[in-house]
Tab-separated table of C-alpha atoms and ligand atoms in Angstrom:
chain	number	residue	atom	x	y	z
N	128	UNK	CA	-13.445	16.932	3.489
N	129	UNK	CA	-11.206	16.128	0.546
N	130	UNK	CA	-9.355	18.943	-1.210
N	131	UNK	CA	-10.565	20.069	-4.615
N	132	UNK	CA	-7.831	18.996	-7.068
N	133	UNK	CA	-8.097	16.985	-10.061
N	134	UNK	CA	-5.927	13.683	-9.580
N	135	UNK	CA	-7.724	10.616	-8.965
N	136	UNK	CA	-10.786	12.422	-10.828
N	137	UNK	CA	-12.427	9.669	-13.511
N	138	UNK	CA	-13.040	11.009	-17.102
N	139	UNK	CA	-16.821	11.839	-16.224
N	140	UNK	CA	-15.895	13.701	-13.316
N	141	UNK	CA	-13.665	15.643	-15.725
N	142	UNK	CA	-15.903	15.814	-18.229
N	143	UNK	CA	-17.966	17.980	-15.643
N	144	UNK	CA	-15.139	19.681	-14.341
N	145	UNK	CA	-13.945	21.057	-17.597
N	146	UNK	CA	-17.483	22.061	-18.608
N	147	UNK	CA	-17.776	23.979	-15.297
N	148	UNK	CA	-14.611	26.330	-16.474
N	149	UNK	CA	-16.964	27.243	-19.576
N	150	UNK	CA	-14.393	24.557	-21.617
N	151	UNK	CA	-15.718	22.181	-24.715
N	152	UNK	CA	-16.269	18.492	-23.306
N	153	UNK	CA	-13.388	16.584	-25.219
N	154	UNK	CA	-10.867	18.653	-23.785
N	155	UNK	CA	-11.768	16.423	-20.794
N	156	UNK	CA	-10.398	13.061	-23.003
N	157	UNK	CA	-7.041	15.265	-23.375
N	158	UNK	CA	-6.938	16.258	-19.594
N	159	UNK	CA	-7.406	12.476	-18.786
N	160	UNK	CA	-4.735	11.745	-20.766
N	161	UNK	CA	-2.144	14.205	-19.750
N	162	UNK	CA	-3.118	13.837	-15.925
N	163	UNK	CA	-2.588	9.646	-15.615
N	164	UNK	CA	-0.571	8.948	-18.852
N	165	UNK	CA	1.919	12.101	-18.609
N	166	UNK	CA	1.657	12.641	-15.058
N	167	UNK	CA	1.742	16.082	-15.689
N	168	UNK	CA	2.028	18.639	-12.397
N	169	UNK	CA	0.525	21.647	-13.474
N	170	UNK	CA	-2.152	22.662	-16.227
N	171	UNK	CA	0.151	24.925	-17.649
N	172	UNK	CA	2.106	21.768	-19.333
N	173	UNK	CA	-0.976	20.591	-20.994
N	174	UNK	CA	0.278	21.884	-24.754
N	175	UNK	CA	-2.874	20.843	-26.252
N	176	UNK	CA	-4.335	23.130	-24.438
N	177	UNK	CA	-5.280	26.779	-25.684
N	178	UNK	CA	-2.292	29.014	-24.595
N	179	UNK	CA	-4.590	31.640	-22.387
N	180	UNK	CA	-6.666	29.158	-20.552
N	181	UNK	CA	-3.357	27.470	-19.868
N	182	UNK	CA	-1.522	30.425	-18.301
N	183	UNK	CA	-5.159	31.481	-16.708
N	184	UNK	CA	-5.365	28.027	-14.353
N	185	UNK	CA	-1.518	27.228	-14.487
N	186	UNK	CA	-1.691	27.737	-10.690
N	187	UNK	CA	-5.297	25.221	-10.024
N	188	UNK	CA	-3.895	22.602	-7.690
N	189	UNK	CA	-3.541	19.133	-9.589
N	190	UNK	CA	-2.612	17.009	-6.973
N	191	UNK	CA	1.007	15.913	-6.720
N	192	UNK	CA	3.727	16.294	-4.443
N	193	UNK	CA	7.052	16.806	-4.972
N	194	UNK	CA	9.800	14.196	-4.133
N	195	UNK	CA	11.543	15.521	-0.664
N	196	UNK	CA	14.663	12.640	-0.973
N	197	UNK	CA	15.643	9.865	-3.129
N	198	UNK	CA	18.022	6.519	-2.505
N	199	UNK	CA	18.497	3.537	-4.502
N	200	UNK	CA	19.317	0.423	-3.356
N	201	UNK	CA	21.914	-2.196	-4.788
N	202	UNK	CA	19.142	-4.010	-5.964
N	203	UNK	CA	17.421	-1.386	-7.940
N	204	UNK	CA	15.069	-0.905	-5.491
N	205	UNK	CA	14.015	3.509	-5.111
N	206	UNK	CA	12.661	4.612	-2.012
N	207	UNK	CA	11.381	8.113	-1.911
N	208	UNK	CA	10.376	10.876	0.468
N	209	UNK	CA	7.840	12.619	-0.970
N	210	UNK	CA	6.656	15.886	0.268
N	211	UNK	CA	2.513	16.469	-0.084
N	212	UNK	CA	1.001	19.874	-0.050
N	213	UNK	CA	0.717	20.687	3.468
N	214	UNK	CA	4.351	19.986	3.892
N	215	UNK	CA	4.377	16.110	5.868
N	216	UNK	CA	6.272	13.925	4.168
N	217	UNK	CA	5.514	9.951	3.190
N	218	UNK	CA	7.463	7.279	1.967
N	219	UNK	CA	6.896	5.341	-1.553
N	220	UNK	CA	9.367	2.583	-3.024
N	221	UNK	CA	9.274	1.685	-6.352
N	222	UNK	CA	10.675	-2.113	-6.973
N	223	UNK	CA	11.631	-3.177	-10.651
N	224	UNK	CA	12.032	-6.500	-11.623
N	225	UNK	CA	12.133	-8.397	-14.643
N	226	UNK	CA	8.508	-7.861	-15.891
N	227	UNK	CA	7.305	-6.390	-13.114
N	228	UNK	CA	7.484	-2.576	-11.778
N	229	UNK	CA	5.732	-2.355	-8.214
N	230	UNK	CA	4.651	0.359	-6.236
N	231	UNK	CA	4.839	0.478	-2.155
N	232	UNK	CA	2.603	2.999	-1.280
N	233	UNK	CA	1.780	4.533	2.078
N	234	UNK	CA	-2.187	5.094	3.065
N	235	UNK	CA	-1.755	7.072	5.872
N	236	UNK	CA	1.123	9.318	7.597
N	237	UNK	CA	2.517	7.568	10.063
N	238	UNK	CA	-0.024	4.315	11.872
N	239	UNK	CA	-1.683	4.118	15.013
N	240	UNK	CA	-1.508	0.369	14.934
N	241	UNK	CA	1.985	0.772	17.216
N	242	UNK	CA	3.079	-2.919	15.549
N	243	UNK	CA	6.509	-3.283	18.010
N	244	UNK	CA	8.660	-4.651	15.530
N	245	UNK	CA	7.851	-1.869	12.655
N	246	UNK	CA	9.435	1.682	12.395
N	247	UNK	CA	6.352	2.976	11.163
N	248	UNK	CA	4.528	1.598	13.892
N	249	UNK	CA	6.969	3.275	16.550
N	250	UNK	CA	6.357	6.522	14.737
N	251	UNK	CA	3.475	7.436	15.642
N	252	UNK	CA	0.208	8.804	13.337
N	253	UNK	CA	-0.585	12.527	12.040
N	254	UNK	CA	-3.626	12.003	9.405
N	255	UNK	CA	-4.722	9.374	6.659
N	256	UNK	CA	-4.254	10.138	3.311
N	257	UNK	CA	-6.396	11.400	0.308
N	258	UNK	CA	-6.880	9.279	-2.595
N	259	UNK	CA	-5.160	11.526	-4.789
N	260	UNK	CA	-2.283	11.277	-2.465
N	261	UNK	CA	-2.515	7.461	-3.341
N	262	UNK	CA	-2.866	7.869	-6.864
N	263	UNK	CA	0.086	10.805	-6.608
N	264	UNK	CA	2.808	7.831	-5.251
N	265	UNK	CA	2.219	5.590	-8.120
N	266	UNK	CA	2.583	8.414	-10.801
N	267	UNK	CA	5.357	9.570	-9.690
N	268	UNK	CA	7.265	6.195	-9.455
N	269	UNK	CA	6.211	6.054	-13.032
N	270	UNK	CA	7.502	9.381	-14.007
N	271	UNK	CA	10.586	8.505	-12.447
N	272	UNK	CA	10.923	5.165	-13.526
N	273	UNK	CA	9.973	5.845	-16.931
N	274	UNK	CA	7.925	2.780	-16.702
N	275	UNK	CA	4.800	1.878	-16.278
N	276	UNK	CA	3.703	0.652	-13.114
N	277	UNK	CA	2.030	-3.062	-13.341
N	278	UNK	CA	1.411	-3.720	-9.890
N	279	UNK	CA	0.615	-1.899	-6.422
N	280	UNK	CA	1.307	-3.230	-2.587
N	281	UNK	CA	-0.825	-1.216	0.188
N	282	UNK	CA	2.484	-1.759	2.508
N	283	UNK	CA	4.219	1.104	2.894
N	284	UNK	CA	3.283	3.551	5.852
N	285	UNK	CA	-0.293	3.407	7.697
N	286	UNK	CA	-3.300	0.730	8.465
N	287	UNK	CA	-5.219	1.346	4.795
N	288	UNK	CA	-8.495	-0.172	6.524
N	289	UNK	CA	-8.989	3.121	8.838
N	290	UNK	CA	-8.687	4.919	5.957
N	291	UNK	CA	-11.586	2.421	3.968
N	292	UNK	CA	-13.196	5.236	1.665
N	293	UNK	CA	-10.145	7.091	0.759
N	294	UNK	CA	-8.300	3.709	0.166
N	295	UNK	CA	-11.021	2.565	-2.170
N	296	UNK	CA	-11.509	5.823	-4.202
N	297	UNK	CA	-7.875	5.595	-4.489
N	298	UNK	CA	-8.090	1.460	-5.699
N	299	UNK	CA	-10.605	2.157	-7.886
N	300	UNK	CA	-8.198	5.189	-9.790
N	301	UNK	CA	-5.490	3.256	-10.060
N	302	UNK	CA	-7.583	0.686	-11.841
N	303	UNK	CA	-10.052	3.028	-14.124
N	304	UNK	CA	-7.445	5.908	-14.613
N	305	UNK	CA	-4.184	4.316	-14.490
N	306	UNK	CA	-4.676	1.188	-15.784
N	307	UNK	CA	-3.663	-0.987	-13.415
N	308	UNK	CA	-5.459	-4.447	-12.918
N	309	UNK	CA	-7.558	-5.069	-9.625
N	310	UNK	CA	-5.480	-8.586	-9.674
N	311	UNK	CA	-2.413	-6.547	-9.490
N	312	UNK	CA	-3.590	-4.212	-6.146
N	313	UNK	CA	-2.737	-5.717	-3.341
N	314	UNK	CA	-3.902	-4.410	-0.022
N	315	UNK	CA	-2.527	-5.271	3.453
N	316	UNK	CA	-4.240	-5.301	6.230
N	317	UNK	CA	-3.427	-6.060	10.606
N	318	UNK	CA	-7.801	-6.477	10.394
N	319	UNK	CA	-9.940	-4.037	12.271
N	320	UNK	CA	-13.847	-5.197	13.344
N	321	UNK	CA	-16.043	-5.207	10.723
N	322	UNK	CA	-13.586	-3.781	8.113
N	323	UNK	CA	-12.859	-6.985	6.538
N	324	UNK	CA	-16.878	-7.251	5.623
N	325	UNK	CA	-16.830	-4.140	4.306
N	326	UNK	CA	-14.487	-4.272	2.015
N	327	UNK	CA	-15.523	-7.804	0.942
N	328	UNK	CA	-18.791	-6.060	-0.165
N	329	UNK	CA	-17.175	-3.590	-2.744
N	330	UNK	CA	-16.770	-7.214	-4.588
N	331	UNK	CA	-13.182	-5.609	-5.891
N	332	UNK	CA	-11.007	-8.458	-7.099
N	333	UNK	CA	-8.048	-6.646	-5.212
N	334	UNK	CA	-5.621	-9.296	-3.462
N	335	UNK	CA	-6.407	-8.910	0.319
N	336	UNK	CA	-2.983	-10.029	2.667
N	337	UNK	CA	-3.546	-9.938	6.009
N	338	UNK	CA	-0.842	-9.711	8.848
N	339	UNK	CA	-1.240	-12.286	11.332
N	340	UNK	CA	2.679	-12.937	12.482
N	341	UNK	CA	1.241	-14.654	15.355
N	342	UNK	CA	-0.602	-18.119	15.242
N	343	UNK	CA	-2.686	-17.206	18.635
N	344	UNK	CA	-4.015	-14.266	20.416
N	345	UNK	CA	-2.082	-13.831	23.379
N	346	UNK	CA	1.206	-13.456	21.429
N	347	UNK	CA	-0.154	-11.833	18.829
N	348	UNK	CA	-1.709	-8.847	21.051
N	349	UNK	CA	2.083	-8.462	21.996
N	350	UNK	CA	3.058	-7.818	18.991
N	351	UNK	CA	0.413	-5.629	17.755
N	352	UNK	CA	-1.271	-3.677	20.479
N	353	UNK	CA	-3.842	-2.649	17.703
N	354	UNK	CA	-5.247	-5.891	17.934
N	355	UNK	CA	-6.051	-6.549	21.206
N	356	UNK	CA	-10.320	-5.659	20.491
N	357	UNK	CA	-10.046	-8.282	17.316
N	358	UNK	CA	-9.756	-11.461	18.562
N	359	UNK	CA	-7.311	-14.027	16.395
N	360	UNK	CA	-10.174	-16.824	15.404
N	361	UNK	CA	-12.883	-13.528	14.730
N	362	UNK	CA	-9.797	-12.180	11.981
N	363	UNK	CA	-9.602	-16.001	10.654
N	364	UNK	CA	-13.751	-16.509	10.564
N	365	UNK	CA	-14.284	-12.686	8.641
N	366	UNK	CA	-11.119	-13.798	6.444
N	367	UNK	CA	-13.225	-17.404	5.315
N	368	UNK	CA	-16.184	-14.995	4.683
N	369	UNK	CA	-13.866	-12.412	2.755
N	370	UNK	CA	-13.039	-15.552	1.090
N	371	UNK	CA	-16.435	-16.836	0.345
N	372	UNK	CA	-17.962	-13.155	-0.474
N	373	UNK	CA	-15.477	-12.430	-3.201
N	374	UNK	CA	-14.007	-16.257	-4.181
N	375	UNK	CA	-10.494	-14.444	-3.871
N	376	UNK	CA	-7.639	-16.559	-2.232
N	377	UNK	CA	-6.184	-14.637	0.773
N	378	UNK	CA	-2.392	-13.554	1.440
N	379	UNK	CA	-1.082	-14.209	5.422
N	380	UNK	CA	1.540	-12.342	5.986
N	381	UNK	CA	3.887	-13.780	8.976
N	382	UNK	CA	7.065	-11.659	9.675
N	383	UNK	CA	9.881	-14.257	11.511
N	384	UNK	CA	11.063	-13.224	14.656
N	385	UNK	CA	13.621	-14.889	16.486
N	386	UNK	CA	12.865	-16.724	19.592
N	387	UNK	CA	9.531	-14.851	19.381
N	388	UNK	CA	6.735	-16.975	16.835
N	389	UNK	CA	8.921	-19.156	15.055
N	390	UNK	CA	9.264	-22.425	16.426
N	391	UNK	CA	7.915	-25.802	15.602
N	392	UNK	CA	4.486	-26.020	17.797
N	393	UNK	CA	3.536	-22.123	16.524
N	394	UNK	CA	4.133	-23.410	12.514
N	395	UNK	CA	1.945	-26.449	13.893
N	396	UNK	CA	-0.622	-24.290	15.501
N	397	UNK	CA	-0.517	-22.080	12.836
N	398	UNK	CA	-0.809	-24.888	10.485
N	399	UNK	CA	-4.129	-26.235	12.439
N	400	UNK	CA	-6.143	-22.974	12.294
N	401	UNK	CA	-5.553	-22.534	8.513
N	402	UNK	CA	-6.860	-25.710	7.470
N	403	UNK	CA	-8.904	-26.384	4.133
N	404	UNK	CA	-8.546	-22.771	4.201
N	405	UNK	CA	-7.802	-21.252	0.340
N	406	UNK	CA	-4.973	-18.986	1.454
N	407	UNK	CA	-0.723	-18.558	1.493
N	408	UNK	CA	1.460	-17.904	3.692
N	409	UNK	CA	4.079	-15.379	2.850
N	410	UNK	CA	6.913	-16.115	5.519
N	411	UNK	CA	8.985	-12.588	5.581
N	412	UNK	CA	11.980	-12.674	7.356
N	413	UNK	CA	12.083	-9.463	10.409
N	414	UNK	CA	14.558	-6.813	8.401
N	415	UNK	CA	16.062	-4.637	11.194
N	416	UNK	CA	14.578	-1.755	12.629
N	417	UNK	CA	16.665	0.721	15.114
N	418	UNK	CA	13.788	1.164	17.240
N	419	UNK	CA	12.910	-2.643	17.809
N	420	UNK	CA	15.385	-5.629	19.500
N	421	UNK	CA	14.601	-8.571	17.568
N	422	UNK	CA	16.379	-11.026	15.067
N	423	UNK	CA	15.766	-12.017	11.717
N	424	UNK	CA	16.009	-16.037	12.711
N	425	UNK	CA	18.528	-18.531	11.023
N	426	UNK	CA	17.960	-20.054	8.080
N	427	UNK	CA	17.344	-23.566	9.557
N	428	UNK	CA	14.546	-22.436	11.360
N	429	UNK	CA	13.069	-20.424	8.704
N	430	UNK	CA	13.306	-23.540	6.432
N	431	UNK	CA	11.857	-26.032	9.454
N	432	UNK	CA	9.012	-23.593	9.451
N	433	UNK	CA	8.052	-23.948	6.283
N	434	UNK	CA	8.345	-27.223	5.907
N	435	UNK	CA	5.759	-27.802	8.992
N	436	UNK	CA	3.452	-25.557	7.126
N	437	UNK	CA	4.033	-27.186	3.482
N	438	UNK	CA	3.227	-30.746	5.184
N	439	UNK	CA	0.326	-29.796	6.777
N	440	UNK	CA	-1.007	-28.622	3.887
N	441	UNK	CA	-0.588	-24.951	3.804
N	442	UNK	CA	0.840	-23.190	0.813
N	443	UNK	CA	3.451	-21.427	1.836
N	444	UNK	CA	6.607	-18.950	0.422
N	445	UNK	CA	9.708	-17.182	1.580
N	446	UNK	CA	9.915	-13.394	0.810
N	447	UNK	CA	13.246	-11.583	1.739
N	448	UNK	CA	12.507	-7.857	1.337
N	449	UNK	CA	13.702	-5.682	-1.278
N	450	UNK	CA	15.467	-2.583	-0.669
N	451	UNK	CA	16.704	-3.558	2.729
N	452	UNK	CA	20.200	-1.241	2.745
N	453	UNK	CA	18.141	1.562	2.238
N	454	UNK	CA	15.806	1.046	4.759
N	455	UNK	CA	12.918	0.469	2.528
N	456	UNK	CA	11.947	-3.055	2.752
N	457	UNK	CA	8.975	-4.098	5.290
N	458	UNK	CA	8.593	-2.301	8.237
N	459	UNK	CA	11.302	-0.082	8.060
N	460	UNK	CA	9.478	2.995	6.055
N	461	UNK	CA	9.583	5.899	7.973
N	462	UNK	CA	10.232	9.667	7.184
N	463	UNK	CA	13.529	9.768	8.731
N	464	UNK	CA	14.521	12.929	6.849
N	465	UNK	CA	12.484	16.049	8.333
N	466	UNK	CA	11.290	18.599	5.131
N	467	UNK	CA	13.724	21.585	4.846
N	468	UNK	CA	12.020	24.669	4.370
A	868	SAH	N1	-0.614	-1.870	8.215
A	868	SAH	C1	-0.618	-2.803	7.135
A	868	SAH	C2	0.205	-2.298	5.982
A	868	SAH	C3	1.686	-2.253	6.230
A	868	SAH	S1	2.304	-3.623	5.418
A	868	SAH	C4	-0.174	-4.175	7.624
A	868	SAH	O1	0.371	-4.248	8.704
A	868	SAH	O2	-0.416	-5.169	6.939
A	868	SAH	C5	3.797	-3.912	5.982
A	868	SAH	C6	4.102	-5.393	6.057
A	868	SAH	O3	5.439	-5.514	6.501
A	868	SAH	C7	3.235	-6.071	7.083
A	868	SAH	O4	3.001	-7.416	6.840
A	868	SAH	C8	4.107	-5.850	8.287
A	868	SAH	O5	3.742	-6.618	9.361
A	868	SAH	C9	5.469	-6.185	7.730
A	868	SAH	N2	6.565	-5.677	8.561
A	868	SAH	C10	6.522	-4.671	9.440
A	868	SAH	N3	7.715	-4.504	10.052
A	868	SAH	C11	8.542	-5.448	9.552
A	868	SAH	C12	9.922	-5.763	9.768
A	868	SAH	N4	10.674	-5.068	10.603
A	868	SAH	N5	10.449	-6.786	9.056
A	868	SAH	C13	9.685	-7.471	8.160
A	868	SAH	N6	8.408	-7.195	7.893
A	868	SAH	C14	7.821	-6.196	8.592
């Protein structure tokens, strides 16, 4: 059952909230504010408040963690360890750009989807996360930004559809509360049975990318051992129904492994079963992971790749990962730092 605190609250569950502590309606407005526009972490910093009541809940848990570790890459790119209330830690990046100020967040501690070529993935899983916990990682890149946040990627740690409810309460937050447009969430998904429907009937108008990296089954069980009871062409037909449910374009995600899925007849094959489908292909180059032997492939054959996809039809882009000397581009979150106590 999810913890009583007040992030990720909307204004009329506030409203009820602050009535309940024998407090005048509006003050709810002013603890909307304060929560999602000044990311406060405690009541007692709510000035507007009257002094006593302040002091009186000062200790009633609001939601945020505290941040455990902090690097920043040459890029600009921050990665953070951020340390929730029982004590795990997660990992958040925040990635500035010229207009743009995007949030990685994680959905779950750790993954169970054991994805061979991820360091999350190699980790191991300990719990999914609340949607306050969700709604937590964005303020505080925010805060520490002193920016606000214009778009949100479901791909730090964790497999967001296992965690369908929280991950929605949490999408539907950041929209309402934070003010982030549902064109500017992007979830990522590996698929799970019956998940894909599911969300698609929530009719968000979230960006759904799915991870295929493989363009059939047999390699791509390999490379995901989650996905061995979801068969490739059951993904692809719930994907054309996601597609036709919400009339959203879908993201594939296809991480380049050496040697492994990217030559010629797998952009070809790949090519064949997205056909007259209204999708891209994001192409994302493997970044290097201790745990995992593969090679980020040459540039040649990262070019020929696209190029078989282009002609055939596909649209199709390149993304090199941000953050990548601080180990927080794609697949290489993981909380490497234990919490000191
Ligand atoms: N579980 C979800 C959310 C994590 S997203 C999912 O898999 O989609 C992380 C994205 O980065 C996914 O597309 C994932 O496959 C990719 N990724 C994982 N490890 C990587 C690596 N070492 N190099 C490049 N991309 C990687």
């Amino acid at each position: 059952m999810s913890q009583q605190v007040l992030l990720s609250k909307s204004l009329p569950e506030l409203t009820t909230w602050v009535e309940n502590q024998g407090q005048p309606a509006y003050r709810a407005k002013q603890l909307h504010q304060w929560l999602y526009a000044k990311s406060i972490h405690s009541l007692d910093s709510v000035t507007v408040f009257p002094k006593q009541w302040r002091e009186k809940m000062a200790e009633y848990p609001v939601g945020r963690s505290t941040i455990h570790h902090q690097t920043v890459a040459t890029d600009k790119t921050r990665k953070y360890l951020l340390r929730l209330n029982d004590g795990l830690i997660i990992e958040t990046v925040g990635i500035p750009s010229s207009k743009r100020l995007t949030v990685c967040v994680s959905s779950q501690v750790g993954c169970p989807m054991a994805c061979n070529f991820c360091a999350t993935g190699q980790g191991g899983f300990t719990r999914n996360l609340q949607a306050y916990e969700i709604v937590d990682q964005v303020l505080t890149v925010q805060e520490d930004f002193g920016e606000r946040v214009s778009h949100v990627v479901f791909m730090g740690m964790g497999e967001p559809l296992i965690n369908l409810d929280e991950v929605i309460a949490s999408l539907e937050s950041l929209n309402q509360n934070v003010g982030i447009g549902q064109r500017s969430l992007t979830l990522s998904t590996v698929g799970l049975p019956n998940k894909i429907a599911q969300l698609a009937a929530y009719h968000l108008q979230v960006t759904l990318a799915v991870s295929l990296h493989a363009s059939n089954q047999t390699l791509r069980e390999q490379l995901i051992p989650g996905a061995q009871n979801y068969h490739l062409d059951t993904l692809l037909k719930d994907c054309r129904d996601y597609v036709k449910t919400t009339g959203r374009r879908i993201s594939f995600e296809y991480v380049l492994l050496a040697g492994v899925n990217d030559s010629i007849w797998e952009a070809q094959e790949l090519a064949q079963k997205l056909k007259g489908f209204q999708c891209h292909v994001n192409l994302i180059p493997y970044n290097p992971v201790q745990e995992a032997p593969y090679k980020r492939p040459s540039p040649g054959t990262i070019k020929a790749f696209s190029e078989v996809l282009d002609k055939m039809g596909v649209a199709v882009s390149v993304r090199y990962s941000r953050g990548l000397d601080t180990d927080a581009a794609c697949g290489q979150l993981r909380a490497s730092r234990l919490p000191v106590t």
